GROMACS .gro file of C-alpha atoms in nm:
model
  302
    1MET     CA    1  -4.492   4.566  -0.766
    2PRO     CA    2  -4.290   4.354  -1.015
    3ALA     CA    3  -3.915   4.335  -0.960
    4ASP     CA    4  -3.842   4.542  -1.271
    5GLY     CA    5  -4.027   4.839  -1.133
    6PRO     CA    6  -4.337   5.025  -1.244
    7TYR     CA    7  -4.243   5.079  -1.610
    8GLU     CA    8  -4.356   4.864  -1.903
    9ILE     CA    9  -4.206   4.964  -2.239
   10LEU     CA   10  -4.439   4.883  -2.530
   11ASP     CA   11  -4.273   5.101  -2.795
   12ASP     CA   12  -3.915   5.228  -2.817
   13ARG     CA   13  -4.047   5.586  -2.800
   14PHE     CA   14  -4.124   5.524  -2.434
   15ARG     CA   15  -3.754   5.453  -2.382
   16THR     CA   16  -3.607   5.726  -2.604
   17GLY     CA   17  -3.847   5.979  -2.456
   18ARG     CA   18  -3.698   5.909  -2.109
   19CYS     CA   19  -4.040   5.802  -1.984
   20ALA     CA   20  -3.891   5.513  -1.785
   21ASN     CA   21  -3.598   5.699  -1.628
   22GLY     CA   22  -3.753   5.812  -1.301
   23ASP     CA   23  -3.796   5.650  -0.962
   24SER     CA   24  -3.764   5.272  -0.956
   25ARG     CA   25  -4.068   5.230  -0.734
   26LEU     CA   26  -4.393   5.400  -0.646
   27GLU     CA   27  -4.404   5.591  -0.321
   28VAL     CA   28  -4.717   5.550  -0.107
   29LEU     CA   29  -4.810   5.889   0.036
   30HIS     CA   30  -5.138   5.787   0.199
   31ASP     CA   31  -5.379   5.498   0.221
   32GLY     CA   32  -5.710   5.438   0.391
   33CYS     CA   33  -5.941   5.608   0.142
   34ARG     CA   34  -6.255   5.438   0.012
   35TRP     CA   35  -6.224   5.561  -0.348
   36ALA     CA   36  -5.967   5.831  -0.420
   37GLU     CA   37  -5.996   6.067  -0.720
   38GLY     CA   38  -5.943   6.428  -0.827
   39PRO     CA   39  -5.577   6.497  -0.736
   40LEU     CA   40  -5.465   6.858  -0.781
   41TYR     CA   41  -5.126   7.005  -0.695
   42LEU     CA   42  -5.129   7.356  -0.547
   43PRO     CA   43  -4.789   7.512  -0.630
   44ALA     CA   44  -4.826   7.814  -0.401
   45TRP     CA   45  -4.873   7.591  -0.098
   46ARG     CA   46  -4.669   7.286  -0.206
   47GLN     CA   47  -4.970   7.074  -0.127
   48LEU     CA   48  -5.182   6.821  -0.309
   49ILE     CA   49  -5.556   6.789  -0.255
   50TRP     CA   50  -5.769   6.498  -0.366
   51SER     CA   51  -6.122   6.365  -0.323
   52ASP     CA   52  -6.214   6.063  -0.113
   53ILE     CA   53  -6.559   6.039  -0.268
   54PRO     CA   54  -6.753   5.782  -0.059
   55ASN     CA   55  -6.622   5.943   0.260
   56ASP     CA   56  -6.746   6.281   0.130
   57ARG     CA   57  -6.425   6.470   0.195
   58ILE     CA   58  -6.130   6.637   0.024
   59LEU     CA   59  -5.794   6.547   0.173
   60ARG     CA   60  -5.471   6.747   0.170
   61TRP     CA   61  -5.112   6.620   0.160
   62ASP     CA   62  -4.834   6.862   0.258
   63GLU     CA   63  -4.517   6.816   0.052
   64ALA     CA   64  -4.284   6.972   0.309
   65THR     CA   65  -4.396   6.763   0.605
   66GLY     CA   66  -4.564   6.461   0.446
   67THR     CA   67  -4.866   6.506   0.670
   68VAL     CA   68  -5.223   6.446   0.557
   69GLY     CA   69  -5.531   6.627   0.683
   70VAL     CA   70  -5.886   6.710   0.586
   71PHE     CA   71  -5.919   7.003   0.347
   72ARG     CA   72  -6.301   7.003   0.327
   73ALA     CA   73  -6.576   6.787   0.476
   74PRO     CA   74  -6.849   6.747   0.381
   75ALA     CA   75  -6.745   6.812   0.021
   76GLY     CA   76  -7.057   6.738  -0.182
   77TYR     CA   77  -6.910   6.400  -0.280
   78SER     CA   78  -6.657   6.592  -0.485
   79ASN     CA   79  -6.470   6.431  -0.773
   80GLY     CA   80  -6.244   6.631  -1.008
   81ASN     CA   81  -6.058   6.943  -0.894
   82THR     CA   82  -5.874   7.203  -1.100
   83LEU     CA   83  -5.758   7.564  -1.080
   84ASP     CA   84  -5.881   7.853  -1.290
   85ARG     CA   85  -5.643   8.119  -1.422
   86GLN     CA   86  -5.681   8.325  -1.103
   87GLY     CA   87  -5.576   8.030  -0.888
   88ARG     CA   88  -5.927   7.959  -0.761
   89LEU     CA   89  -6.037   7.602  -0.695
   90VAL     CA   90  -6.297   7.463  -0.936
   91THR     CA   91  -6.462   7.144  -0.811
   92CYS     CA   92  -6.706   6.895  -0.961
   93GLU     CA   93  -6.947   6.795  -0.682
   94GLN     CA   94  -7.117   6.467  -0.768
   95GLY     CA   95  -7.347   6.469  -0.466
   96ASN     CA   96  -7.464   6.827  -0.509
   97ARG     CA   97  -7.479   6.778  -0.888
   98ARG     CA   98  -7.293   7.098  -0.961
   99VAL     CA   99  -6.965   7.266  -1.055
  100THR     CA  100  -6.839   7.519  -0.802
  101ARG     CA  101  -6.559   7.770  -0.754
  102THR     CA  102  -6.401   7.847  -0.418
  103GLU     CA  103  -6.331   8.219  -0.384
  104PRO     CA  104  -6.023   8.364  -0.207
  105ASP     CA  105  -6.231   8.429   0.106
  106GLY     CA  106  -6.349   8.066   0.116
  107THR     CA  107  -6.702   8.123  -0.007
  108VAL     CA  108  -6.834   7.887  -0.272
  109THR     CA  109  -6.986   8.008  -0.599
  110VAL     CA  110  -7.205   7.776  -0.805
  111LEU     CA  111  -7.092   7.788  -1.168
  112ALA     CA  112  -7.330   7.526  -1.309
  113ASP     CA  113  -7.601   7.304  -1.168
  114ARG     CA  114  -7.852   7.288  -1.453
  115TYR     CA  115  -7.874   7.265  -1.829
  116ALA     CA  116  -8.186   7.388  -2.007
  117GLY     CA  117  -8.363   7.402  -1.671
  118GLN     CA  118  -8.286   7.041  -1.577
  119ARG     CA  119  -8.051   6.932  -1.301
  120LEU     CA  120  -7.712   6.800  -1.405
  121ASN     CA  121  -7.639   6.432  -1.342
  122SER     CA  122  -7.314   6.432  -1.141
  123PRO     CA  123  -7.030   6.649  -1.278
  124ASN     CA  124  -6.705   6.453  -1.284
  125ASP     CA  125  -6.407   6.648  -1.424
  126SER     CA  126  -6.339   6.996  -1.560
  127VAL     CA  127  -6.074   7.201  -1.736
  128VAL     CA  128  -6.034   7.579  -1.764
  129ARG     CA  129  -5.898   7.756  -2.073
  130SER     CA  130  -5.690   8.074  -2.048
  131ASP     CA  131  -5.991   8.286  -2.151
  132GLY     CA  132  -6.195   8.147  -1.860
  133THR     CA  133  -6.403   7.897  -2.058
  134ILE     CA  134  -6.477   7.583  -1.856
  135TRP     CA  135  -6.557   7.242  -2.002
  136PHE     CA  136  -6.688   6.967  -1.775
  137SER     CA  137  -6.810   6.611  -1.807
  138ASP     CA  138  -7.143   6.500  -1.662
  139PRO     CA  139  -7.183   6.121  -1.638
  140ASP     CA  140  -7.437   5.956  -1.410
  141PHE     CA  141  -7.186   5.790  -1.176
  142GLY     CA  142  -7.300   5.990  -0.873
  143ILE     CA  143  -7.670   5.919  -0.912
  144THR     CA  144  -7.667   5.546  -0.989
  145SER     CA  145  -7.630   5.464  -0.617
  146ASP     CA  146  -7.574   5.625  -0.280
  147TYR     CA  147  -7.207   5.522  -0.270
  148GLU     CA  148  -7.058   5.825  -0.451
  149GLY     CA  149  -7.350   6.064  -0.424
  150HIS     CA  150  -7.726   6.035  -0.398
  151ARG     CA  151  -7.929   5.788  -0.600
  152ALA     CA  152  -8.169   5.964  -0.833
  153GLU     CA  153  -8.314   5.959  -1.181
  154SER     CA  154  -8.139   6.161  -1.449
  155GLU     CA  155  -8.343   6.465  -1.544
  156ILE     CA  156  -8.148   6.515  -1.866
  157GLY     CA  157  -8.161   6.147  -1.960
  158ALA     CA  158  -7.813   6.133  -2.111
  159CYS     CA  159  -7.445   6.191  -2.029
  160HIS     CA  160  -7.282   6.490  -2.201
  161VAL     CA  161  -6.989   6.731  -2.195
  162TYR     CA  162  -7.077   7.096  -2.133
  163ARG     CA  163  -6.914   7.436  -2.173
  164ILE     CA  164  -6.956   7.732  -1.937
  165ASP     CA  165  -6.931   8.065  -2.117
  166PRO     CA  166  -6.677   8.288  -1.936
  167THR     CA  167  -6.873   8.607  -2.004
  168THR     CA  168  -7.236   8.510  -1.951
  169GLY     CA  169  -7.196   8.204  -1.730
  170GLU     CA  170  -7.441   8.021  -1.954
  171VAL     CA  171  -7.410   7.642  -1.976
  172HIS     CA  172  -7.393   7.508  -2.334
  173LEU     CA  173  -7.401   7.151  -2.461
  174ALA     CA  174  -7.050   7.095  -2.599
  175ALA     CA  175  -7.055   6.730  -2.707
  176ASP     CA  176  -7.296   6.438  -2.681
  177GLY     CA  177  -7.302   6.072  -2.779
  178PHE     CA  178  -7.107   5.953  -2.475
  179GLU     CA  179  -7.197   5.666  -2.245
  180GLY     CA  180  -6.980   5.768  -1.951
  181PRO     CA  181  -6.781   6.087  -2.019
  182ASN     CA  182  -6.511   6.118  -1.760
  183GLY     CA  183  -6.172   6.292  -1.787
  184VAL     CA  184  -6.142   6.617  -1.982
  185ILE     CA  185  -5.822   6.802  -2.072
  186LEU     CA  186  -5.709   7.067  -2.318
  187SER     CA  187  -5.414   7.014  -2.548
  188PRO     CA  188  -5.117   7.228  -2.438
  189ASP     CA  189  -5.190   7.478  -2.719
  190GLU     CA  190  -5.560   7.489  -2.617
  191GLN     CA  191  -5.669   7.406  -2.971
  192ARG     CA  192  -5.821   7.066  -2.890
  193LEU     CA  193  -6.032   6.910  -2.615
  194TYR     CA  194  -5.974   6.547  -2.515
  195VAL     CA  195  -6.250   6.347  -2.342
  196SER     CA  196  -6.231   5.995  -2.202
  197ASP     CA  197  -6.543   5.778  -2.210
  198SER     CA  198  -6.512   5.515  -1.939
  199ARG     CA  199  -6.793   5.293  -2.058
  200THR     CA  200  -6.673   5.268  -2.419
  201ALA     CA  201  -6.301   5.256  -2.330
  202ARG     CA  202  -6.223   5.538  -2.573
  203ILE     CA  203  -6.049   5.874  -2.562
  204HIS     CA  204  -6.202   6.127  -2.800
  205VAL     CA  205  -6.049   6.446  -2.936
  206PHE     CA  206  -6.227   6.754  -3.072
  207ASP     CA  207  -6.105   7.067  -3.245
  208ILE     CA  208  -6.210   7.389  -3.070
  209ARG     CA  209  -6.353   7.663  -3.291
  210GLU     CA  210  -6.295   8.031  -3.218
  211ASP     CA  211  -6.638   8.060  -3.054
  212GLY     CA  212  -6.564   7.770  -2.817
  213THR     CA  213  -6.780   7.511  -2.992
  214LEU     CA  214  -6.632   7.173  -3.079
  215ALA     CA  215  -6.583   7.018  -3.422
  216ASP     CA  216  -6.435   6.715  -3.601
  217GLY     CA  217  -6.465   6.472  -3.311
  218LYS     CA  218  -6.276   6.147  -3.353
  219VAL     CA  219  -6.134   5.862  -3.147
  220PHE     CA  220  -5.777   5.931  -3.034
  221ALA     CA  221  -5.720   5.602  -2.851
  222GLU     CA  222  -5.914   5.289  -2.766
  223GLY     CA  223  -5.852   5.060  -2.473
  224ARG     CA  224  -5.742   4.703  -2.521
  225GLY     CA  225  -5.927   4.413  -2.364
  226ASP     CA  226  -6.103   4.515  -2.042
  227VAL     CA  227  -5.931   4.856  -2.018
  228HIS     CA  228  -6.148   5.149  -1.910
  229PHE     CA  229  -6.020   5.505  -1.889
  230ASP     CA  230  -6.071   5.764  -1.618
  231ASN     CA  231  -5.888   6.098  -1.622
  232ILE     CA  232  -5.614   6.212  -1.863
  233ARG     CA  233  -5.317   6.453  -1.847
  234PHE     CA  234  -5.046   6.583  -2.086
  235ASP     CA  235  -4.673   6.607  -2.041
  236ASP     CA  236  -4.464   6.881  -2.202
  237GLU     CA  237  -4.373   6.661  -2.500
  238GLY     CA  238  -4.738   6.620  -2.598
  239ARG     CA  239  -4.773   6.266  -2.467
  240LEU     CA  240  -5.107   6.182  -2.308
  241TRP     CA  241  -5.108   5.992  -1.976
  242ALA     CA  242  -5.434   5.814  -1.898
  243ALA     CA  243  -5.558   5.653  -1.579
  244ALA     CA  244  -5.664   5.308  -1.701
  245LEU     CA  245  -5.814   5.159  -1.385
  246ASP     CA  246  -5.707   4.790  -1.362
  247ASP     CA  247  -5.440   4.841  -1.630
  248GLY     CA  248  -5.238   5.107  -1.448
  249VAL     CA  249  -5.141   5.431  -1.623
  250HIS     CA  250  -5.116   5.439  -2.004
  251CYS     CA  251  -4.884   5.668  -2.200
  252TYR     CA  252  -4.982   5.763  -2.556
  253ASP     CA  253  -4.761   5.923  -2.818
  254PRO     CA  254  -4.912   6.234  -2.983
  255ASP     CA  255  -5.010   6.012  -3.279
  256GLY     CA  256  -5.229   5.796  -3.051
  257THR     CA  257  -4.994   5.498  -3.018
  258LEU     CA  258  -4.979   5.332  -2.677
  259ILE     CA  259  -4.605   5.337  -2.606
  260GLY     CA  260  -4.585   5.237  -2.242
  261ARG     CA  261  -4.758   5.199  -1.912
  262LEU     CA  262  -4.700   5.229  -1.540
  263ARG     CA  263  -4.791   4.931  -1.325
  264VAL     CA  264  -4.983   5.021  -1.010
  265PRO     CA  265  -5.092   4.775  -0.737
  266GLU     CA  266  -5.450   4.908  -0.726
  267PRO     CA  267  -5.700   5.018  -0.993
  268VAL     CA  268  -5.601   5.371  -1.099
  269SER     CA  269  -5.862   5.646  -1.099
  270ASN     CA  270  -5.671   5.970  -1.168
  271VAL     CA  271  -5.326   6.115  -1.233
  272THR     CA  272  -5.179   6.463  -1.224
  273PHE     CA  273  -4.835   6.622  -1.248
  274GLY     CA  274  -4.701   6.841  -0.969
  275GLY     CA  275  -4.407   6.917  -0.744
  276PRO     CA  276  -4.174   7.220  -0.771
  277LYS     CA  277  -4.047   7.102  -1.114
  278ASN     CA  278  -4.384   6.962  -1.227
  279ASN     CA  279  -4.217   6.623  -1.278
  280ARG     CA  280  -4.380   6.432  -0.995
  281LEU     CA  281  -4.671   6.217  -1.108
  282PHE     CA  282  -4.938   6.181  -0.841
  283ILE     CA  283  -5.166   5.880  -0.878
  284THR     CA  284  -5.492   5.815  -0.696
  285ALA     CA  285  -5.569   5.443  -0.701
  286THR     CA  286  -5.864   5.301  -0.510
  287THR     CA  287  -5.763   5.345  -0.143
  288SER     CA  288  -5.426   5.513  -0.189
  289LEU     CA  289  -5.231   5.815  -0.307
  290TYR     CA  290  -4.902   5.729  -0.483
  291SER     CA  291  -4.629   5.939  -0.641
  292LEU     CA  292  -4.346   5.882  -0.887
  293VAL     CA  293  -4.072   6.139  -0.952
  294MET     CA  294  -4.002   6.115  -1.324
  295SER     CA  295  -3.773   6.237  -1.599
  296VAL     CA  296  -4.093   6.343  -1.773
  297THR     CA  297  -4.233   6.690  -1.697
  298GLY     CA  298  -4.599   6.777  -1.699
  299ALA     CA  299  -4.741   7.025  -1.949
  300PRO     CA  300  -4.663   7.384  -1.841
  301ARG     CA  301  -4.889   7.539  -1.583
  302VAL     CA  302  -5.049   7.840  -1.754
   0.00000   0.00000   0.00000
């Protein structure tokens, strides 16, 4: 890590927004993963879970004790994890090519595994709206080899973003035209859906109509040079924080300007906010889980 710490100020808004006022160094919470993704903070338990995809397991870090254990193994080569509005775990399982929900008694319910009768590719990330609608990305990362899933041909023949209807459970095509759709997140007011496309190094934004369909898609941000995006998260000031693989963590102003970045020693896969005050940024980066207590607070948990 450079001597001046993890923060790189690219625009004065990164400074005035107190984005560089937190810890002076990254804390390593765990290492030894093969490829870490899908961090999710569980407030009720003060724990963080994340996916170690090639090892086919979900790990758990306990905030009170600092200990790490196995939460689930095998885990279907899980990737992204999130909570629904009832506090149930929603997981994208690349290996099983499905999106699942873990019920309070521990049983697993399959929410989506097909579209129009064809198997999904390898669901990657999901987000749940307050009305129960779920959007998820479905790239082919888990079927291109046996490293993060099971090698197979795509039945659908393309990589899309889908929507699960909260009433019927039906899977709808939400947006197409992607090469490698990855991170998905709702704006804090739930009026827009943001989608990162790893292969085109772009973050797209869509308006959400009343019926849940998407409209007016446009590019919100585009990576510079060899930057490729993975997942994305909002803070409570509307800034978007993006895992940018070899280029650390990017911070975008609400107008789409890149205003700063966090330097990380390994390629960054995912980020999420957590901790009792929701101001601890957890970062999964290749083999490790890092954290940074910040002056910035994550978007409210709703």
